PDB file of N, CA and C in Angstrom:
ATOM      1  N   UNK A   1      64.980   9.129  31.694  1.00  0.00           N
ATOM      2  CA  UNK A   1      65.741   9.505  32.861  1.00  0.00           C
ATOM      3  C   UNK A   1      64.883   9.294  34.102  1.00  0.00           C
ATOM      4  N   UNK A   2      65.438   8.672  35.111  1.00  0.00           N
ATOM      5  CA  UNK A   2      64.722   8.414  36.348  1.00  0.00           C
ATOM      6  C   UNK A   2      64.749   9.658  37.227  1.00  0.00           C
ATOM      7  N   UNK A   3      63.614   9.975  37.812  1.00  0.00           N
ATOM      8  CA  UNK A   3      63.524  11.110  38.717  1.00  0.00           C
ATOM      9  C   UNK A   3      64.248  10.808  40.019  1.00  0.00           C
ATOM     10  N   UNK A   4      64.824  11.855  40.635  1.00  0.00           N
ATOM     11  CA  UNK A   4      65.373  11.634  41.967  1.00  0.00           C
ATOM     12  C   UNK A   4      64.205  11.533  42.950  1.00  0.00           C
ATOM     13  N   UNK A   5      64.483  11.021  44.132  1.00  0.00           N
ATOM     14  CA  UNK A   5      63.433  10.724  45.104  1.00  0.00           C
ATOM     15  C   UNK A   5      62.600  11.952  45.461  1.00  0.00           C
ATOM     16  N   UNK A   6      63.251  13.074  45.722  1.00  0.00           N
ATOM     17  CA  UNK A   6      62.517  14.274  46.128  1.00  0.00           C
ATOM     18  C   UNK A   6      61.609  14.792  45.022  1.00  0.00           C
ATOM     19  N   UNK A   7      62.117  14.798  43.802  1.00  0.00           N
ATOM     20  CA  UNK A   7      61.295  15.274  42.687  1.00  0.00           C
ATOM     21  C   UNK A   7      60.128  14.317  42.458  1.00  0.00           C
ATOM     22  N   UNK A   8      60.393  13.013  42.502  1.00  0.00           N
ATOM     23  CA  UNK A   8      59.319  12.035  42.350  1.00  0.00           C
ATOM     24  C   UNK A   8      58.254  12.236  43.424  1.00  0.00           C
ATOM     25  N   UNK A   9      58.680  12.330  44.689  1.00  0.00           N
ATOM     26  CA  UNK A   9      57.716  12.504  45.781  1.00  0.00           C
ATOM     27  C   UNK A   9      56.848  13.735  45.559  1.00  0.00           C
ATOM     28  N   UNK A  10      57.463  14.837  45.180  1.00  0.00           N
ATOM     29  CA  UNK A  10      56.710  16.065  44.942  1.00  0.00           C
ATOM     30  C   UNK A  10      55.703  15.921  43.817  1.00  0.00           C
ATOM     31  N   UNK A  11      56.146  15.374  42.689  1.00  0.00           N
ATOM     32  CA  UNK A  11      55.254  15.207  41.539  1.00  0.00           C
ATOM     33  C   UNK A  11      54.137  14.208  41.829  1.00  0.00           C
ATOM     34  N   UNK A  12      54.470  13.100  42.456  1.00  0.00           N
ATOM     35  CA  UNK A  12      53.460  12.080  42.756  1.00  0.00           C
ATOM     36  C   UNK A  12      52.440  12.605  43.760  1.00  0.00           C
ATOM     37  N   UNK A  13      52.910  13.282  44.813  1.00  0.00           N
ATOM     38  CA  UNK A  13      51.982  13.832  45.803  1.00  0.00           C
ATOM     39  C   UNK A  13      51.074  14.892  45.190  1.00  0.00           C
ATOM     40  N   UNK A  14      51.641  15.727  44.330  1.00  0.00           N
ATOM     41  CA  UNK A  14      50.858  16.750  43.636  1.00  0.00           C
ATOM     42  C   UNK A  14      49.795  16.100  42.744  1.00  0.00           C
ATOM     43  N   UNK A  15      50.166  15.055  42.046  1.00  0.00           N
ATOM     44  CA  UNK A  15      49.229  14.355  41.167  1.00  0.00           C
ATOM     45  C   UNK A  15      48.101  13.715  41.960  1.00  0.00           C
ATOM     46  N   UNK A  16      48.440  13.017  43.040  1.00  0.00           N
ATOM     47  CA  UNK A  16      47.407  12.371  43.858  1.00  0.00           C
ATOM     48  C   UNK A  16      46.470  13.403  44.474  1.00  0.00           C
ATOM     49  N   UNK A  17      47.010  14.525  44.960  1.00  0.00           N
ATOM     50  CA  UNK A  17      46.174  15.579  45.539  1.00  0.00           C
ATOM     51  C   UNK A  17      45.249  16.179  44.481  1.00  0.00           C
ATOM     52  N   UNK A  18      45.771  16.383  43.280  1.00  0.00           N
ATOM     53  CA  UNK A  18      44.952  16.905  42.177  1.00  0.00           C
ATOM     54  C   UNK A  18      43.814  15.940  41.848  1.00  0.00           C
ATOM     55  N   UNK A  19      44.141  14.663  41.730  1.00  0.00           N
ATOM     56  CA  UNK A  19      43.109  13.666  41.435  1.00  0.00           C
ATOM     57  C   UNK A  19      42.040  13.652  42.520  1.00  0.00           C
ATOM     58  N   UNK A  20      42.450  13.675  43.770  1.00  0.00           N
ATOM     59  CA  UNK A  20      41.497  13.696  44.881  1.00  0.00           C
ATOM     60  C   UNK A  20      40.572  14.902  44.772  1.00  0.00           C
ATOM     61  N   UNK A  21      41.135  16.082  44.594  1.00  0.00           N
ATOM     62  CA  UNK A  21      40.332  17.304  44.539  1.00  0.00           C
ATOM     63  C   UNK A  21      39.348  17.299  43.378  1.00  0.00           C
ATOM     64  N   UNK A  22      39.834  16.991  42.187  1.00  0.00           N
ATOM     65  CA  UNK A  22      38.990  17.064  40.991  1.00  0.00           C
ATOM     66  C   UNK A  22      37.920  15.975  40.993  1.00  0.00           C
ATOM     67  N   UNK A  23      38.292  14.752  41.313  1.00  0.00           N
ATOM     68  CA  UNK A  23      37.321  13.654  41.290  1.00  0.00           C
ATOM     69  C   UNK A  23      36.274  13.850  42.375  1.00  0.00           C
ATOM     70  N   UNK A  24      36.702  14.262  43.562  1.00  0.00           N
ATOM     71  CA  UNK A  24      35.740  14.486  44.643  1.00  0.00           C
ATOM     72  C   UNK A  24      34.791  15.628  44.303  1.00  0.00           C
ATOM     73  N   UNK A  25      35.323  16.698  43.728  1.00  0.00           N
ATOM     74  CA  UNK A  25      34.488  17.845  43.367  1.00  0.00           C
ATOM     75  C   UNK A  25      33.476  17.492  42.277  1.00  0.00           C
ATOM     76  N   UNK A  26      33.926  16.795  41.253  1.00  0.00           N
ATOM     77  CA  UNK A  26      33.065  16.545  40.098  1.00  0.00           C
ATOM     78  C   UNK A  26      32.216  15.287  40.217  1.00  0.00           C
ATOM     79  N   UNK A  27      32.710  14.272  40.930  1.00  0.00           N
ATOM     80  CA  UNK A  27      31.993  12.996  40.981  1.00  0.00           C
ATOM     81  C   UNK A  27      31.696  12.524  42.402  1.00  0.00           C
ATOM     82  N   UNK A  28      31.945  13.379  43.381  1.00  0.00           N
ATOM     83  CA  UNK A  28      31.758  12.995  44.775  1.00  0.00           C
ATOM     84  C   UNK A  28      30.341  12.586  45.131  1.00  0.00           C
ATOM     85  N   UNK A  29      29.360  13.014  44.340  1.00  0.00           N
ATOM     86  CA  UNK A  29      27.968  12.621  44.600  1.00  0.00           C
ATOM     87  C   UNK A  29      27.672  11.197  44.155  1.00  0.00           C
ATOM     88  N   UNK A  30      28.487  10.664  43.250  1.00  0.00           N
ATOM     89  CA  UNK A  30      28.222   9.317  42.731  1.00  0.00           C
ATOM     90  C   UNK A  30      29.333   8.312  43.045  1.00  0.00           C
ATOM     91  N   UNK A  31      30.435   8.794  43.607  1.00  0.00           N
ATOM     92  CA  UNK A  31      31.561   7.927  43.968  1.00  0.00           C
ATOM     93  C   UNK A  31      32.144   8.395  45.291  1.00  0.00           C
ATOM     94  N   UNK A  32      32.597   7.461  46.099  1.00  0.00           N
ATOM     95  CA  UNK A  32      33.260   7.798  47.361  1.00  0.00           C
ATOM     96  C   UNK A  32      34.757   7.915  47.094  1.00  0.00           C
ATOM     97  N   UNK A  33      35.319   9.085  47.369  1.00  0.00           N
ATOM     98  CA  UNK A  33      36.720   9.358  47.070  1.00  0.00           C
ATOM     99  C   UNK A  33      37.451   9.667  48.380  1.00  0.00           C
ATOM    100  N   UNK A  34      38.578   8.994  48.604  1.00  0.00           N
ATOM    101  CA  UNK A  34      39.303   9.176  49.859  1.00  0.00           C
ATOM    102  C   UNK A  34      40.796   8.956  49.632  1.00  0.00           C
ATOM    103  N   UNK A  35      41.610   9.644  50.425  1.00  0.00           N
ATOM    104  CA  UNK A  35      43.046   9.401  50.364  1.00  0.00           C
ATOM    105  C   UNK A  35      43.559   9.188  51.785  1.00  0.00           C
ATOM    106  N   UNK A  36      44.315   8.117  51.936  1.00  0.00           N
ATOM    107  CA  UNK A  36      44.930   7.798  53.215  1.00  0.00           C
ATOM    108  C   UNK A  36      46.273   7.135  52.945  1.00  0.00           C
ATOM    109  N   UNK A  37      47.298   7.580  53.659  1.00  0.00           N
ATOM    110  CA  UNK A  37      48.648   7.017  53.512  1.00  0.00           C
ATOM    111  C   UNK A  37      49.120   7.001  52.060  1.00  0.00           C
ATOM    112  N   UNK A  38      48.914   8.120  51.371  1.00  0.00           N
ATOM    113  CA  UNK A  38      49.346   8.274  49.976  1.00  0.00           C
ATOM    114  C   UNK A  38      48.694   7.264  49.045  1.00  0.00           C
ATOM    115  N   UNK A  39      47.502   6.805  49.401  1.00  0.00           N
ATOM    116  CA  UNK A  39      46.739   5.884  48.565  1.00  0.00           C
ATOM    117  C   UNK A  39      45.351   6.480  48.339  1.00  0.00           C
ATOM    118  N   UNK A  40      45.049   6.750  47.081  1.00  0.00           N
ATOM    119  CA  UNK A  40      43.755   7.297  46.702  1.00  0.00           C
ATOM    120  C   UNK A  40      42.831   6.146  46.343  1.00  0.00           C
ATOM    121  N   UNK A  41      41.658   6.111  46.961  1.00  0.00           N
ATOM    122  CA  UNK A  41      40.668   5.088  46.625  1.00  0.00           C
ATOM    123  C   UNK A  41      39.415   5.769  46.107  1.00  0.00           C
ATOM    124  N   UNK A  42      38.841   5.157  45.104  1.00  0.00           N
ATOM    125  CA  UNK A  42      37.582   5.619  44.527  1.00  0.00           C
ATOM    126  C   UNK A  42      36.648   4.424  44.549  1.00  0.00           C
ATOM    127  N   UNK A  43      35.649   4.493  45.413  1.00  0.00           N
ATOM    128  CA  UNK A  43      34.687   3.401  45.550  1.00  0.00           C
ATOM    129  C   UNK A  43      33.460   3.701  44.703  1.00  0.00           C
ATOM    130  N   UNK A  44      33.093   2.747  43.873  1.00  0.00           N
ATOM    131  CA  UNK A  44      31.968   2.898  42.961  1.00  0.00           C
ATOM    132  C   UNK A  44      30.695   2.340  43.581  1.00  0.00           C
ATOM    133  N   UNK A  45      29.562   2.837  43.125  1.00  0.00           N
ATOM    134  CA  UNK A  45      28.275   2.368  43.642  1.00  0.00           C
ATOM    135  C   UNK A  45      28.060   0.883  43.399  1.00  0.00           C
ATOM    136  N   UNK A  46      28.655   0.346  42.337  1.00  0.00           N
ATOM    137  CA  UNK A  46      28.469  -1.077  42.013  1.00  0.00           C
ATOM    138  C   UNK A  46      29.419  -1.992  42.785  1.00  0.00           C
ATOM    139  N   UNK A  47      30.205  -1.417  43.695  1.00  0.00           N
ATOM    140  CA  UNK A  47      31.134  -2.214  44.490  1.00  0.00           C
ATOM    141  C   UNK A  47      32.546  -2.251  43.942  1.00  0.00           C
ATOM    142  N   UNK A  48      32.754  -1.772  42.730  1.00  0.00           N
ATOM    143  CA  UNK A  48      34.100  -1.719  42.161  1.00  0.00           C
ATOM    144  C   UNK A  48      34.937  -0.655  42.858  1.00  0.00           C
ATOM    145  N   UNK A  49      36.234  -0.745  42.681  1.00  0.00           N
ATOM    146  CA  UNK A  49      37.122   0.200  43.356  1.00  0.00           C
ATOM    147  C   UNK A  49      38.369   0.484  42.524  1.00  0.00           C
ATOM    148  N   UNK A  50      38.740   1.748  42.488  1.00  0.00           N
ATOM    149  CA  UNK A  50      40.029   2.169  41.945  1.00  0.00           C
ATOM    150  C   UNK A  50      40.974   2.381  43.113  1.00  0.00           C
ATOM    151  N   UNK A  51      42.221   2.012  42.921  1.00  0.00           N
ATOM    152  CA  UNK A  51      43.273   2.345  43.875  1.00  0.00           C
ATOM    153  C   UNK A  51      44.407   2.971  43.074  1.00  0.00           C
ATOM    154  N   UNK A  52      44.819   4.151  43.508  1.00  0.00           N
ATOM    155  CA  UNK A  52      45.907   4.866  42.846  1.00  0.00           C
ATOM    156  C   UNK A  52      46.908   5.241  43.934  1.00  0.00           C
ATOM    157  N   UNK A  53      48.139   4.832  43.763  1.00  0.00           N
ATOM    158  CA  UNK A  53      49.146   5.132  44.771  1.00  0.00           C
ATOM    159  C   UNK A  53      50.517   5.309  44.138  1.00  0.00           C
ATOM    160  N   UNK A  54      51.391   5.931  44.912  1.00  0.00           N
ATOM    161  CA  UNK A  54      52.762   6.070  44.417  1.00  0.00           C
ATOM    162  C   UNK A  54      53.570   4.867  44.879  1.00  0.00           C
ATOM    163  N   UNK A  55      54.457   4.426  44.015  1.00  0.00           N
ATOM    164  CA  UNK A  55      55.337   3.304  44.323  1.00  0.00           C
ATOM    165  C   UNK A  55      56.766   3.841  44.254  1.00  0.00           C
ATOM    166  N   UNK A  56      57.260   4.273  45.413  1.00  0.00           N
ATOM    167  CA  UNK A  56      58.548   4.973  45.481  1.00  0.00           C
ATOM    168  C   UNK A  56      59.740   4.167  44.963  1.00  0.00           C
ATOM    169  N   UNK A  57      59.854   2.861  45.259  1.00  0.00           N
ATOM    170  CA  UNK A  57      61.039   2.140  44.775  1.00  0.00           C
ATOM    171  C   UNK A  57      61.221   2.208  43.255  1.00  0.00           C
ATOM    172  N   UNK A  58      60.114   2.212  42.513  1.00  0.00           N
ATOM    173  CA  UNK A  58      60.192   2.264  41.046  1.00  0.00           C
ATOM    174  C   UNK A  58      59.950   3.660  40.493  1.00  0.00           C
ATOM    175  N   UNK A  59      59.682   4.631  41.388  1.00  0.00           N
ATOM    176  CA  UNK A  59      59.371   6.009  40.974  1.00  0.00           C
ATOM    177  C   UNK A  59      58.192   6.014  40.000  1.00  0.00           C
ATOM    178  N   UNK A  60      57.132   5.295  40.367  1.00  0.00           N
ATOM    179  CA  UNK A  60      55.950   5.181  39.518  1.00  0.00           C
ATOM    180  C   UNK A  60      54.682   5.477  40.308  1.00  0.00           C
ATOM    181  N   UNK A  61      53.631   5.797  39.573  1.00  0.00           N
ATOM    182  CA  UNK A  61      52.278   5.800  40.120  1.00  0.00           C
ATOM    183  C   UNK A  61      51.625   4.531  39.612  1.00  0.00           C
ATOM    184  N   UNK A  62      50.996   3.810  40.525  1.00  0.00           N
ATOM    185  CA  UNK A  62      50.314   2.568  40.166  1.00  0.00           C
ATOM    186  C   UNK A  62      48.817   2.780  40.216  1.00  0.00           C
ATOM    187  N   UNK A  63      48.129   2.207  39.237  1.00  0.00           N
ATOM    188  CA  UNK A  63      46.673   2.283  39.141  1.00  0.00           C
ATOM    189  C   UNK A  63      46.106   0.874  39.100  1.00  0.00           C
ATOM    190  N   UNK A  64      45.128   0.632  39.952  1.00  0.00           N
ATOM    191  CA  UNK A  64      44.349  -0.602  39.884  1.00  0.00           C
ATOM    192  C   UNK A  64      42.938  -0.188  39.509  1.00  0.00           C
ATOM    193  N   UNK A  65      42.474  -0.656  38.361  1.00  0.00           N
ATOM    194  CA  UNK A  65      41.189  -0.249  37.807  1.00  0.00           C
ATOM    195  C   UNK A  65      40.255  -1.442  37.663  1.00  0.00           C
ATOM    196  N   UNK A  66      38.970  -1.274  38.025  1.00  0.00           N
ATOM    197  CA  UNK A  66      38.025  -2.364  37.805  1.00  0.00           C
ATOM    198  C   UNK A  66      37.726  -2.593  36.320  1.00  0.00           C
ATOM    199  N   UNK A  67      38.083  -1.642  35.472  1.00  0.00           N
ATOM    200  CA  UNK A  67      37.851  -1.793  34.029  1.00  0.00           C
ATOM    201  C   UNK A  67      39.075  -2.298  33.278  1.00  0.00           C
ATOM    202  N   UNK A  68      40.231  -1.730  33.573  1.00  0.00           N
ATOM    203  CA  UNK A  68      41.420  -2.042  32.769  1.00  0.00           C
ATOM    204  C   UNK A  68      42.507  -2.804  33.519  1.00  0.00           C
ATOM    205  N   UNK A  69      42.294  -3.096  34.789  1.00  0.00           N
ATOM    206  CA  UNK A  69      43.286  -3.850  35.550  1.00  0.00           C
ATOM    207  C   UNK A  69      44.394  -2.965  36.085  1.00  0.00           C
ATOM    208  N   UNK A  70      45.561  -3.559  36.262  1.00  0.00           N
ATOM    209  CA  UNK A  70      46.693  -2.850  36.860  1.00  0.00           C
ATOM    210  C   UNK A  70      47.568  -2.214  35.789  1.00  0.00           C
ATOM    211  N   UNK A  71      48.073  -1.022  36.101  1.00  0.00           N
ATOM    212  CA  UNK A  71      49.026  -0.365  35.215  1.00  0.00           C
ATOM    213  C   UNK A  71      49.968   0.488  36.051  1.00  0.00           C
ATOM    214  N   UNK A  72      51.155   0.709  35.497  1.00  0.00           N
ATOM    215  CA  UNK A  72      52.219   1.438  36.192  1.00  0.00           C
ATOM    216  C   UNK A  72      52.652   2.602  35.318  1.00  0.00           C
ATOM    217  N   UNK A  73      52.793   3.778  35.919  1.00  0.00           N
ATOM    218  CA  UNK A  73      53.059   5.001  35.167  1.00  0.00           C
ATOM    219  C   UNK A  73      54.365   5.651  35.586  1.00  0.00           C
ATOM    220  N   UNK A  74      55.193   5.954  34.590  1.00  0.00           N
ATOM    221  CA  UNK A  74      56.436   6.692  34.787  1.00  0.00           C
ATOM    222  C   UNK A  74      56.189   8.144  34.399  1.00  0.00           C
ATOM    223  N   UNK A  75      56.878   9.065  35.062  1.00  0.00           N
ATOM    224  CA  UNK A  75      56.716  10.471  34.718  1.00  0.00           C
ATOM    225  C   UNK A  75      57.574  10.814  33.514  1.00  0.00           C
ATOM    226  N   UNK A  76      56.936  11.406  32.512  1.00  0.00           N
ATOM    227  CA  UNK A  76      57.632  11.868  31.313  1.00  0.00           C
ATOM    228  C   UNK A  76      57.877  13.366  31.475  1.00  0.00           C
ATOM    229  N   UNK A  77      59.128  13.729  31.722  1.00  0.00           N
ATOM    230  CA  UNK A  77      59.442  15.137  31.965  1.00  0.00           C
ATOM    231  C   UNK A  77      59.228  16.003  30.731  1.00  0.00           C
ATOM    232  N   UNK A  78      59.395  15.438  29.553  1.00  0.00           N
ATOM    233  CA  UNK A  78      59.194  16.203  28.328  1.00  0.00           C
ATOM    234  C   UNK A  78      57.736  16.618  28.185  1.00  0.00           C
ATOM    235  N   UNK A  79      56.834  15.662  28.344  1.00  0.00           N
ATOM    236  CA  UNK A  79      55.410  15.949  28.214  1.00  0.00           C
ATOM    237  C   UNK A  79      54.735  16.302  29.522  1.00  0.00           C
ATOM    238  N   UNK A  80      55.503  16.260  30.617  1.00  0.00           N
ATOM    239  CA  UNK A  80      54.990  16.547  31.953  1.00  0.00           C
ATOM    240  C   UNK A  80      53.711  15.770  32.243  1.00  0.00           C
ATOM    241  N   UNK A  81      53.790  14.450  32.054  1.00  0.00           N
ATOM    242  CA  UNK A  81      52.627  13.598  32.286  1.00  0.00           C
ATOM    243  C   UNK A  81      53.092  12.207  32.706  1.00  0.00           C
ATOM    244  N   UNK A  82      52.165  11.457  33.285  1.00  0.00           N
ATOM    245  CA  UNK A  82      52.428  10.088  33.721  1.00  0.00           C
ATOM    246  C   UNK A  82      52.035   9.147  32.598  1.00  0.00           C
ATOM    247  N   UNK A  83      52.983   8.340  32.127  1.00  0.00           N
ATOM    248  CA  UNK A  83      52.802   7.484  30.956  1.00  0.00           C
ATOM    249  C   UNK A  83      52.919   6.016  31.362  1.00  0.00           C
ATOM    250  N   UNK A  84      51.951   5.195  30.912  1.00  0.00           N
ATOM    251  CA  UNK A  84      51.940   3.761  31.209  1.00  0.00           C
ATOM    252  C   UNK A  84      53.220   3.125  30.673  1.00  0.00           C
ATOM    253  N   UNK A  85      53.908   2.392  31.531  1.00  0.00           N
ATOM    254  CA  UNK A  85      55.195   1.802  31.156  1.00  0.00           C
ATOM    255  C   UNK A  85      55.073   0.720  30.095  1.00  0.00           C
ATOM    256  N   UNK A  86      53.882   0.167  29.902  1.00  0.00           N
ATOM    257  CA  UNK A  86      53.702  -0.877  28.882  1.00  0.00           C
ATOM    258  C   UNK A  86      52.982  -0.359  27.642  1.00  0.00           C
ATOM    259  N   UNK A  87      51.864   0.322  27.833  1.00  0.00           N
ATOM    260  CA  UNK A  87      51.043   0.709  26.680  1.00  0.00           C
ATOM    261  C   UNK A  87      51.376   2.086  26.118  1.00  0.00           C
ATOM    262  N   UNK A  88      52.036   2.925  26.915  1.00  0.00           N
ATOM    263  CA  UNK A  88      52.323   4.284  26.471  1.00  0.00           C
ATOM    264  C   UNK A  88      51.165   5.247  26.667  1.00  0.00           C
ATOM    265  N   UNK A  89      50.065   4.781  27.282  1.00  0.00           N
ATOM    266  CA  UNK A  89      48.904   5.649  27.515  1.00  0.00           C
ATOM    267  C   UNK A  89      49.198   6.663  28.611  1.00  0.00           C
ATOM    268  N   UNK A  90      48.579   7.826  28.478  1.00  0.00           N
ATOM    269  CA  UNK A  90      48.672   8.882  29.474  1.00  0.00           C
ATOM    270  C   UNK A  90      47.649   8.611  30.577  1.00  0.00           C
ATOM    271  N   UNK A  91      48.069   8.706  31.837  1.00  0.00           N
ATOM    272  CA  UNK A  91      47.198   8.410  32.976  1.00  0.00           C
ATOM    273  C   UNK A  91      45.928   9.258  32.993  1.00  0.00           C
ATOM    274  N   UNK A  92      46.051  10.559  32.829  1.00  0.00           N
ATOM    275  CA  UNK A  92      44.897  11.445  33.017  1.00  0.00           C
ATOM    276  C   UNK A  92      43.763  11.177  32.026  1.00  0.00           C
ATOM    277  N   UNK A  93      44.019  11.144  30.716  1.00  0.00           N
ATOM    278  CA  UNK A  93      42.912  10.862  29.799  1.00  0.00           C
ATOM    279  C   UNK A  93      42.330   9.463  29.987  1.00  0.00           C
ATOM    280  N   UNK A  94      43.180   8.494  30.296  1.00  0.00           N
ATOM    281  CA  UNK A  94      42.686   7.127  30.496  1.00  0.00           C
ATOM    282  C   UNK A  94      41.750   7.068  31.695  1.00  0.00           C
ATOM    283  N   UNK A  95      42.184   7.615  32.827  1.00  0.00           N
ATOM    284  CA  UNK A  95      41.359   7.589  34.030  1.00  0.00           C
ATOM    285  C   UNK A  95      40.086   8.406  33.832  1.00  0.00           C
ATOM    286  N   UNK A  96      40.189   9.562  33.203  1.00  0.00           N
ATOM    287  CA  UNK A  96      39.009  10.394  32.951  1.00  0.00           C
ATOM    288  C   UNK A  96      37.989   9.657  32.090  1.00  0.00           C
ATOM    289  N   UNK A  97      38.447   8.977  31.051  1.00  0.00           N
ATOM    290  CA  UNK A  97      37.532   8.238  30.172  1.00  0.00           C
ATOM    291  C   UNK A  97      36.837   7.113  30.932  1.00  0.00           C
ATOM    292  N   UNK A  98      37.581   6.401  31.765  1.00  0.00           N
ATOM    293  CA  UNK A  98      36.969   5.316  32.536  1.00  0.00           C
ATOM    294  C   UNK A  98      35.947   5.852  33.533  1.00  0.00           C
ATOM    295  N   UNK A  99      36.287   6.939  34.227  1.00  0.00           N
ATOM    296  CA  UNK A  99      35.354   7.497  35.207  1.00  0.00           C
ATOM    297  C   UNK A  99      34.116   8.076  34.529  1.00  0.00           C
ATOM    298  N   UNK A 100      34.282   8.660  33.356  1.00  0.00           N
ATOM    299  CA  UNK A 100      33.130   9.161  32.600  1.00  0.00           C
ATOM    300  C   UNK A 100      32.225   8.001  32.200  1.00  0.00           C
ATOM    301  N   UNK A 101      32.830   6.931  31.752  1.00  0.00           N
ATOM    302  CA  UNK A 101      32.054   5.744  31.360  1.00  0.00           C
ATOM    303  C   UNK A 101      31.272   5.180  32.548  1.00  0.00           C
ATOM    304  N   UNK A 102      31.923   5.067  33.692  1.00  0.00           N
ATOM    305  CA  UNK A 102      31.276   4.478  34.863  1.00  0.00           C
ATOM    306  C   UNK A 102      30.229   5.392  35.488  1.00  0.00           C
ATOM    307  N   UNK A 103      30.451   6.697  35.431  1.00  0.00           N
ATOM    308  CA  UNK A 103      29.511   7.636  36.046  1.00  0.00           C
ATOM    309  C   UNK A 103      28.389   8.044  35.105  1.00  0.00           C
ATOM    310  N   UNK A 104      28.612   7.852  33.797  1.00  0.00           N
ATOM    311  CA  UNK A 104      27.631   8.303  32.820  1.00  0.00           C
ATOM    312  C   UNK A 104      27.621   9.818  32.668  1.00  0.00           C
ATOM    313  N   UNK A 105      28.676  10.465  33.150  1.00  0.00           N
ATOM    314  CA  UNK A 105      28.759  11.921  33.103  1.00  0.00           C
ATOM    315  C   UNK A 105      29.984  12.342  32.299  1.00  0.00           C
ATOM    316  N   UNK A 106      29.864  13.457  31.586  1.00  0.00           N
ATOM    317  CA  UNK A 106      31.032  14.014  30.906  1.00  0.00           C
ATOM    318  C   UNK A 106      32.038  14.401  31.979  1.00  0.00           C
ATOM    319  N   UNK A 107      33.297  14.064  31.768  1.00  0.00           N
ATOM    320  CA  UNK A 107      34.274  14.253  32.836  1.00  0.00           C
ATOM    321  C   UNK A 107      35.669  14.429  32.270  1.00  0.00           C
ATOM    322  N   UNK A 108      36.415  15.345  32.857  1.00  0.00           N
ATOM    323  CA  UNK A 108      37.838  15.476  32.527  1.00  0.00           C
ATOM    324  C   UNK A 108      38.589  15.749  33.824  1.00  0.00           C
ATOM    325  N   UNK A 109      39.879  15.551  33.797  1.00  0.00           N
ATOM    326  CA  UNK A 109      40.703  15.769  34.983  1.00  0.00           C
ATOM    327  C   UNK A 109      41.453  17.093  34.911  1.00  0.00           C
ATOM    328  N   UNK A 110      40.918  18.034  34.158  1.00  0.00           N
ATOM    329  CA  UNK A 110      41.533  19.371  34.054  1.00  0.00           C
ATOM    330  C   UNK A 110      41.193  20.202  35.263  1.00  0.00           C
TER     331      UNK A 110
END
Protein backbone atom coordinates (compact mmCIF):
# COMPACT_ATOMS: atom_id res chain seq x y z
CA UNK A 1 0.00 0.00 0.00
CA UNK A 2 1.35 3.42 -0.94
CA UNK A 3 1.56 6.01 1.81
CA UNK A 4 -0.34 9.25 1.41
CA UNK A 5 1.81 12.35 0.98
CA UNK A 6 1.46 13.65 4.54
CA UNK A 7 2.24 10.33 6.16
CA UNK A 8 5.21 9.79 3.83
CA UNK A 9 6.57 13.28 4.55
CA UNK A 10 6.29 12.73 8.30
CA UNK A 11 7.93 9.31 8.26
CA UNK A 12 10.70 10.33 5.85
CA UNK A 13 11.50 13.53 7.76
CA UNK A 14 11.54 11.61 11.05
CA UNK A 15 13.88 9.01 9.56
CA UNK A 16 16.29 11.58 8.11
CA UNK A 17 16.35 13.53 11.41
CA UNK A 18 17.03 10.30 13.33
CA UNK A 19 19.87 9.36 10.99
CA UNK A 20 21.39 12.83 11.30
CA UNK A 21 21.24 12.79 15.10
CA UNK A 22 22.57 9.26 15.62
CA UNK A 23 25.31 9.34 12.97
CA UNK A 24 26.52 12.78 14.03
CA UNK A 25 26.54 11.79 17.71
CA UNK A 26 28.30 8.46 17.23
CA UNK A 27 30.53 9.10 14.21
CA UNK A 28 30.77 12.89 13.99
CA UNK A 29 34.46 12.77 14.96
CA UNK A 30 35.35 10.65 11.92
CA UNK A 31 32.70 11.71 9.38
CA UNK A 32 31.16 15.04 8.41
CA UNK A 33 27.38 14.79 8.71
CA UNK A 34 25.03 17.50 7.43
CA UNK A 35 21.44 17.94 6.32
CA UNK A 36 20.23 20.62 3.95
CA UNK A 37 17.01 20.78 1.92
CA UNK A 38 15.91 17.33 3.14
CA UNK A 39 19.17 15.80 1.90
CA UNK A 40 21.48 14.12 4.39
CA UNK A 41 25.13 13.94 3.39
CA UNK A 42 27.84 11.96 5.11
CA UNK A 43 31.32 12.88 3.95
CA UNK A 44 34.04 10.32 4.61
CA UNK A 45 37.69 11.04 5.33
CA UNK A 46 38.68 9.15 2.16
CA UNK A 47 36.59 11.48 -0.01
CA UNK A 48 33.62 9.13 -0.38
CA UNK A 49 30.13 10.40 0.29
CA UNK A 50 26.71 9.07 1.24
CA UNK A 51 23.62 10.94 0.14
CA UNK A 52 20.27 10.04 1.68
CA UNK A 53 17.15 11.91 0.67
CA UNK A 54 13.43 11.55 0.34
CA UNK A 55 11.96 11.19 -3.13
CA UNK A 56 8.38 12.40 -2.76
CA UNK A 57 7.01 11.43 -6.21
CA UNK A 58 7.74 7.74 -5.51
CA UNK A 59 7.22 7.97 -1.72
CA UNK A 60 10.71 6.53 -1.21
CA UNK A 61 13.95 7.26 0.58
CA UNK A 62 16.91 7.10 -1.77
CA UNK A 63 20.42 6.14 -0.71
CA UNK A 64 23.60 6.72 -2.67
CA UNK A 65 26.43 4.74 -1.10
CA UNK A 66 30.13 4.65 -1.99
CA UNK A 67 30.08 0.93 -1.10
CA UNK A 68 26.81 -0.42 -2.46
CA UNK A 69 25.69 2.18 -5.01
CA UNK A 70 22.15 3.48 -5.34
CA UNK A 71 19.10 1.98 -3.69
CA UNK A 72 15.49 3.02 -3.17
CA UNK A 73 13.47 2.24 -0.05
CA UNK A 74 9.72 1.92 0.41
CA UNK A 75 8.15 2.12 3.85
CA UNK A 76 6.80 -1.19 5.11
CA UNK A 77 3.98 -0.33 7.50
CA UNK A 78 3.82 -3.87 8.87
CA UNK A 79 7.47 -3.92 9.94
CA UNK A 80 7.67 -0.14 10.35
CA UNK A 81 10.91 0.02 8.37
CA UNK A 82 12.31 1.19 5.04
CA UNK A 83 12.84 -1.77 2.69
CA UNK A 84 14.93 -1.77 -0.52
CA UNK A 85 12.54 -2.04 -3.46
CA UNK A 86 14.85 -4.48 -5.28
CA UNK A 87 16.79 -6.50 -2.71
CA UNK A 88 14.36 -6.47 0.21
CA UNK A 89 17.11 -5.25 2.58
CA UNK A 90 16.23 -3.05 5.53
CA UNK A 91 17.79 0.44 5.33
CA UNK A 92 18.91 0.76 8.95
CA UNK A 93 20.96 -2.45 9.34
CA UNK A 94 22.46 -2.03 5.86
CA UNK A 95 23.56 1.56 6.48
CA UNK A 96 24.80 0.75 9.99
CA UNK A 97 26.91 -2.15 8.70
CA UNK A 98 28.46 0.00 5.97
CA UNK A 99 29.24 2.86 8.36
CA UNK A 100 30.74 0.43 10.88
CA UNK A 101 32.92 -1.03 8.15
CA UNK A 102 34.10 2.38 6.96
CA UNK A 103 34.68 3.83 10.43
CA UNK A 104 36.20 0.71 11.95
CA UNK A 105 33.90 1.24 14.92
CA UNK A 106 31.04 -0.85 16.28
CA UNK A 107 27.92 1.02 15.24
CA UNK A 108 24.15 0.73 15.18
CA UNK A 109 21.37 3.14 14.28
CA UNK A 110 19.35 2.46 17.44
